[in-house]
Structures are given as C-alpha cells and as structure tokens.
C-alpha cells in the first residue's frame, strides 16, 4: 500500500535560522553560500525540506523580520544568484525550499515607510492622530507601547519593534504588492512559504482597546485572528495553485485552540499552520495526549513542532530549565519519536539534531534580540536558541565561520562535545539517533493510516498505534510495560526486555492481525 499524497502532507521540514547556520563569507554571520555548502549534511540527515528564515534586505532590527526590500537578498547573506544556486542545489539533492514571508509589517527602512514619513502614502501603514498619548492601549509583543510618534505628531502602529511598522491590509495596494512578491519567489523556484504572524495583518475597525487582562493570542482579540485575514489567504492559495509542483504555505498562527488553528487550514486557504500547542506544553503524558487528540480532531493537515528560533530549546525546557541536563536530552529524544510517529508533518529546528541546549549565560552586551533591550534586560529574549551551530573542531567558531572569525553570538565551550563532526558516525549520538529515526520514518512513509488508535497505558505514558507501528512514550517516573510486539524499530535510548524506562520512547513493529 503506497498512497500518493502531496509532499508537504507528511514532510519533515528543517528550519534554518539563516544568521546562525553556516558562515561562508567570514563575517561571523551565517549566509546563503554557507547553507549551500552544508546541504549534503541535511540530505544525509534525511529531511525533506528546508525553511529559510528571512534573508531579504533588512537593517536587522529584528534579525531580518524587518524587511526593507522583499525582492532582494541582504548583502550580509549573499546575492540573488546565491539564492538561485542554493535552490537548484537543494532540488538536486531532493530537498524542497520554503521561504519566509513577512506580511504583517515591513522595516521602517522600506521605501513605502520612508515615503510615509515624508507624508506620502500613509494609508499603506496604520497612522493615527493621538495627541500626547497613543491612540489605544495596545502593547508591543516586544514590550512597551505598540505606537511610536512621528516628528509631525502622528502615531504609527508597530505590534513588534518601532522599526517594524504594521501594514494597513485595508488598503488594496498592500494586497497587490504581496501577491507580486509571492510570484517573484515562486518564479525563482521556491516550493512554499512560511507566513510570519499569519494571524495578524488585520486589526479590528476603530482599533478598540484590548481587554484589561491583556492581548493574548485569543480568538476575540481586536489584534489577532480577525476574520478578514482569511480572504488574503484565499487569494494567496489561488496564486500557489496556479503554479505547477505542489507549492504550499504554512502559517505562523498562535492561538489558544485547535479549532481556531483549523480555520487557517482549509482547502482554499493555507496548506498548514504551525501547531504550537506541544511546544507550549510541559513534559506531561496527559498534556501530550490532549494536544494530540485535539489536533487530530480539528486539523486536517496536522503539523508538530518542538522548537523554533523564538522559544527556549526543548532540551532545556524539558530539563527543568537547566541548560545541560541529561534528563532534558533524554526527554527531547523521546518527544521526537512521539512526534515523528504521528500523522502529519514535523518541523525541526536547526541544532536540535545535535541535542543543543539553550545558551542561558550569554553576556548582556552580546545579546541582540530587541526583546532584551526593549524590556530593559528584564526578559532574556531569544538569543539563547540562536547561537551559531557547532560544526567541527574543539573551540569557537567550531567550523561555523572560517578559523579566526568571531561568530555574531559567542558559542559555549561545552559545545566541543556536541559538534556535528564529533557526533557523526556515532550511532549512539543524538545526531545518529535523528538520522536513524528519519530513516525509519521514511521507510514507513505512505504505509501508515492517518488515524491513530490509543492503547491502554498508565496515566503518564502514551501508547498509540498506526497500523503496524506502535509508539510508546513514558513521561512518568515508573517503568511502563510494553504491549505485545514483534520487534523494536527504534528507541530514544536502548530498550531491553519488556519494560520502557521513564523519559524514553520506542517504536514497535506489531504485525496487523
Ligand atoms: C515571528 C518570528 O518568528 C519572530 O522571530 C519575529 O520576531 C516576529 N514574528 C516578528 O516578525
């Protein structure tokens, strides 16, 4: 049995945070040629696609999520022809390429915003009169008010940093601009888009205050998830469908329910939305079970994700916040097996295959995330999950940059033991484990049903099967008895006998009756 399904439906996608993956130019910052050189590593790892975070022209106020020109590569990262070479080399190796698109806001250096500051075309952004205080109580996601004042006394909205003014999606010109940007990259051969802040874009008419309890990503918020946004994705879907080759889009949608998430994943809208529920959950059997049930009940094309460039790495989250915790690593490996056993696609974040922990002790002067500066150091920000990858060697720059170059964030001395080179050819390493898990998953591809069946399990463990595959994950503190099976396909740690130890997961082969 091998069902033909679109590639993205059960793909394993690897997120590349471009600034921190591989630096070929020797300026301490990752770049497109660096990525191209490392593509064989990704092919060998066994992923199906890569997602590149923004590499467009940008003053880098938010690491590139402040785009000044949507149709060009920032010189820091290379050139358009570097991009073309990267795409064709990825395709040659059988890897698809997803790029990030940032439609909620531009950079303040974008020519439209510069024109707006001169008084031309302000309707492309959200400008309001406000007098001494801002027009409403909205807060920036990065701390502080979501409004800044221009020299002529008007205020403009920025849900993120002041250098990231929000577009006005009630202006048709914004729509046509983004349709054109999509075509620009589709024409260059990209396989899909990751849509930044996909539940943003529209704000409620009249820009009413948020309720006193805050502006969480809730369905009734005046800021997030306005119904009008779905019209945008219907238009985008038409463009994607007009191209040959199963082009897709996945939305970055933060919401508080799987039903709400499902609204974005409709046959005439986005192909997928990130399902952040798991990434927000503690290490807990019942919590994981509820997330799996809710997701599968609501979303037709599920996705699973444990880490990305905005959150604390899951080795550290699962290790009670300790950066280097063996428990955290054991749990991270177990969670991977559970995630890869589920129907749908899985999004990995660079470095998780090396078991990298969060870097918690970056010196304040090294930190670059605007969250750190805007919160006056109260919030650490996201630099700790963005430290450049250790490829080889025993000291900084660990092959990330040419010898003698200092990477844009310092790399810990402990990372000598975690480099890709050190872990390669070691089946017991986390890298070896990821390669093997992805290989087994690939072998099973197309043979498993989309439904899962829950088997009896102690409260803190999960046991589910998909046809001949049974996955057991033990989130509790007591060993769990394995269900009857023919053989072990892979374990997150060695599995012997009929008991599965705490913080471990296993895939079992059980012939169907
Ligand atoms: C979500 C991105 O993942 C994050 O890194 C960025 O800061 C915000 N959107 C704003 O673009």
PDB file of N, CA, C and O and ligand atoms in Angstrom, residues 62 65 105 142 160 164 194 196-197 252 309-310 382 386, ligand 1:
ATOM      1  N   UNK A  62      15.287  43.229  13.823  1.00  0.00           N
ATOM      2  CA  UNK A  62      14.729  42.008  14.407  1.00  0.00           C
ATOM      3  C   UNK A  62      15.249  40.807  13.610  1.00  0.00           C
ATOM      4  O   UNK A  62      14.481  39.951  13.158  1.00  0.00           O
ATOM      5  N   UNK A  65      13.457  40.016  10.323  1.00  0.00           N
ATOM      6  CA  UNK A  65      11.992  40.076  10.282  1.00  0.00           C
ATOM      7  C   UNK A  65      11.521  41.526  10.154  1.00  0.00           C
ATOM      8  O   UNK A  65      10.374  41.844  10.420  1.00  0.00           O
ATOM      9  N   UNK A 105       4.194  43.412   8.738  1.00  0.00           N
ATOM     10  CA  UNK A 105       4.918  44.675   8.900  1.00  0.00           C
ATOM     11  C   UNK A 105       6.116  44.670   7.974  1.00  0.00           C
ATOM     12  O   UNK A 105       6.583  43.613   7.560  1.00  0.00           O
ATOM     13  N   UNK A 142       7.093  42.949  21.873  1.00  0.00           N
ATOM     14  CA  UNK A 142       8.473  43.036  22.358  1.00  0.00           C
ATOM     15  C   UNK A 142       8.608  43.981  23.563  1.00  0.00           C
ATOM     16  O   UNK A 142       9.701  44.489  23.812  1.00  0.00           O
ATOM     17  N   UNK A 160       5.403  44.937  16.851  1.00  0.00           N
ATOM     18  CA  UNK A 160       6.706  44.429  17.292  1.00  0.00           C
ATOM     19  C   UNK A 160       7.594  45.648  17.581  1.00  0.00           C
ATOM     20  O   UNK A 160       7.145  46.553  18.271  1.00  0.00           O
ATOM     21  N   UNK A 164       9.471  48.180  12.947  1.00  0.00           N
ATOM     22  CA  UNK A 164       8.630  47.235  12.200  1.00  0.00           C
ATOM     23  C   UNK A 164       7.185  47.754  12.104  1.00  0.00           C
ATOM     24  O   UNK A 164       6.271  47.198  12.724  1.00  0.00           O
ATOM     25  N   UNK A 194       6.557  30.246   4.497  1.00  0.00           N
ATOM     26  CA  UNK A 194       6.181  30.243   5.905  1.00  0.00           C
ATOM     27  C   UNK A 194       5.716  31.676   6.173  1.00  0.00           C
ATOM     28  O   UNK A 194       6.470  32.633   5.939  1.00  0.00           O
ATOM     29  N   UNK A 196       4.854  34.715   8.289  1.00  0.00           N
ATOM     30  CA  UNK A 196       5.129  35.300   9.594  1.00  0.00           C
ATOM     31  C   UNK A 196       3.869  35.977  10.143  1.00  0.00           C
ATOM     32  O   UNK A 196       3.154  36.667   9.410  1.00  0.00           O
ATOM     33  N   UNK A 197       3.606  35.804  11.434  1.00  0.00           N
ATOM     34  CA  UNK A 197       2.468  36.454  12.111  1.00  0.00           C
ATOM     35  C   UNK A 197       1.187  36.317  11.275  1.00  0.00           C
ATOM     36  O   UNK A 197       0.482  37.297  11.037  1.00  0.00           O
ATOM     37  N   UNK A 252       2.262  30.946  10.503  1.00  0.00           N
ATOM     38  CA  UNK A 252       2.641  31.048  11.908  1.00  0.00           C
ATOM     39  C   UNK A 252       1.426  31.576  12.654  1.00  0.00           C
ATOM     40  O   UNK A 252       1.146  32.775  12.641  1.00  0.00           O
ATOM     41  N   UNK A 309      13.064  29.274  16.407  1.00  0.00           N
ATOM     42  CA  UNK A 309      14.005  30.336  16.768  1.00  0.00           C
ATOM     43  C   UNK A 309      13.404  31.363  17.731  1.00  0.00           C
ATOM     44  O   UNK A 309      14.052  32.362  18.021  1.00  0.00           O
ATOM     45  N   UNK A 310      12.183  31.128  18.190  1.00  0.00           N
ATOM     46  CA  UNK A 310      11.537  32.078  19.110  1.00  0.00           C
ATOM     47  C   UNK A 310      11.363  31.544  20.519  1.00  0.00           C
ATOM     48  O   UNK A 310      10.864  32.266  21.387  1.00  0.00           O
ATOM     49  N   UNK A 382      15.460  35.957  22.843  1.00  0.00           N
ATOM     50  CA  UNK A 382      15.560  34.684  22.132  1.00  0.00           C
ATOM     51  C   UNK A 382      16.957  34.340  21.624  1.00  0.00           C
ATOM     52  O   UNK A 382      17.136  33.393  20.875  1.00  0.00           O
ATOM     53  N   UNK A 386      19.554  30.906  19.436  1.00  0.00           N
ATOM     54  CA  UNK A 386      20.027  31.330  18.114  1.00  0.00           C
ATOM     55  C   UNK A 386      21.543  31.303  17.995  1.00  0.00           C
ATOM     56  O   UNK A 386      22.114  31.853  17.039  1.00  0.00           O
TER      57      UNK A 386
HETATM   58  C1  LIG B   1       7.616  35.760  14.372  1.00  0.00           C
HETATM   59  C2  LIG B   1       9.038  35.440  14.099  1.00  0.00           C
HETATM   60  O1  LIG B   1       9.220  34.054  14.190  1.00  0.00           O
HETATM   61  C3  LIG B   1       9.849  36.219  15.097  1.00  0.00           C
HETATM   62  O2  LIG B   1      11.189  35.826  15.120  1.00  0.00           O
HETATM   63  C4  LIG B   1       9.686  37.683  14.794  1.00  0.00           C
HETATM   64  O3  LIG B   1      10.355  38.447  15.773  1.00  0.00           O
HETATM   65  C5  LIG B   1       8.218  38.086  14.798  1.00  0.00           C
HETATM   66  N1  LIG B   1       7.385  37.151  14.105  1.00  0.00           N
HETATM   67  C6  LIG B   1       8.020  39.434  14.138  1.00  0.00           C
HETATM   68  O4  LIG B   1       8.219  39.361  12.772  1.00  0.00           O
END
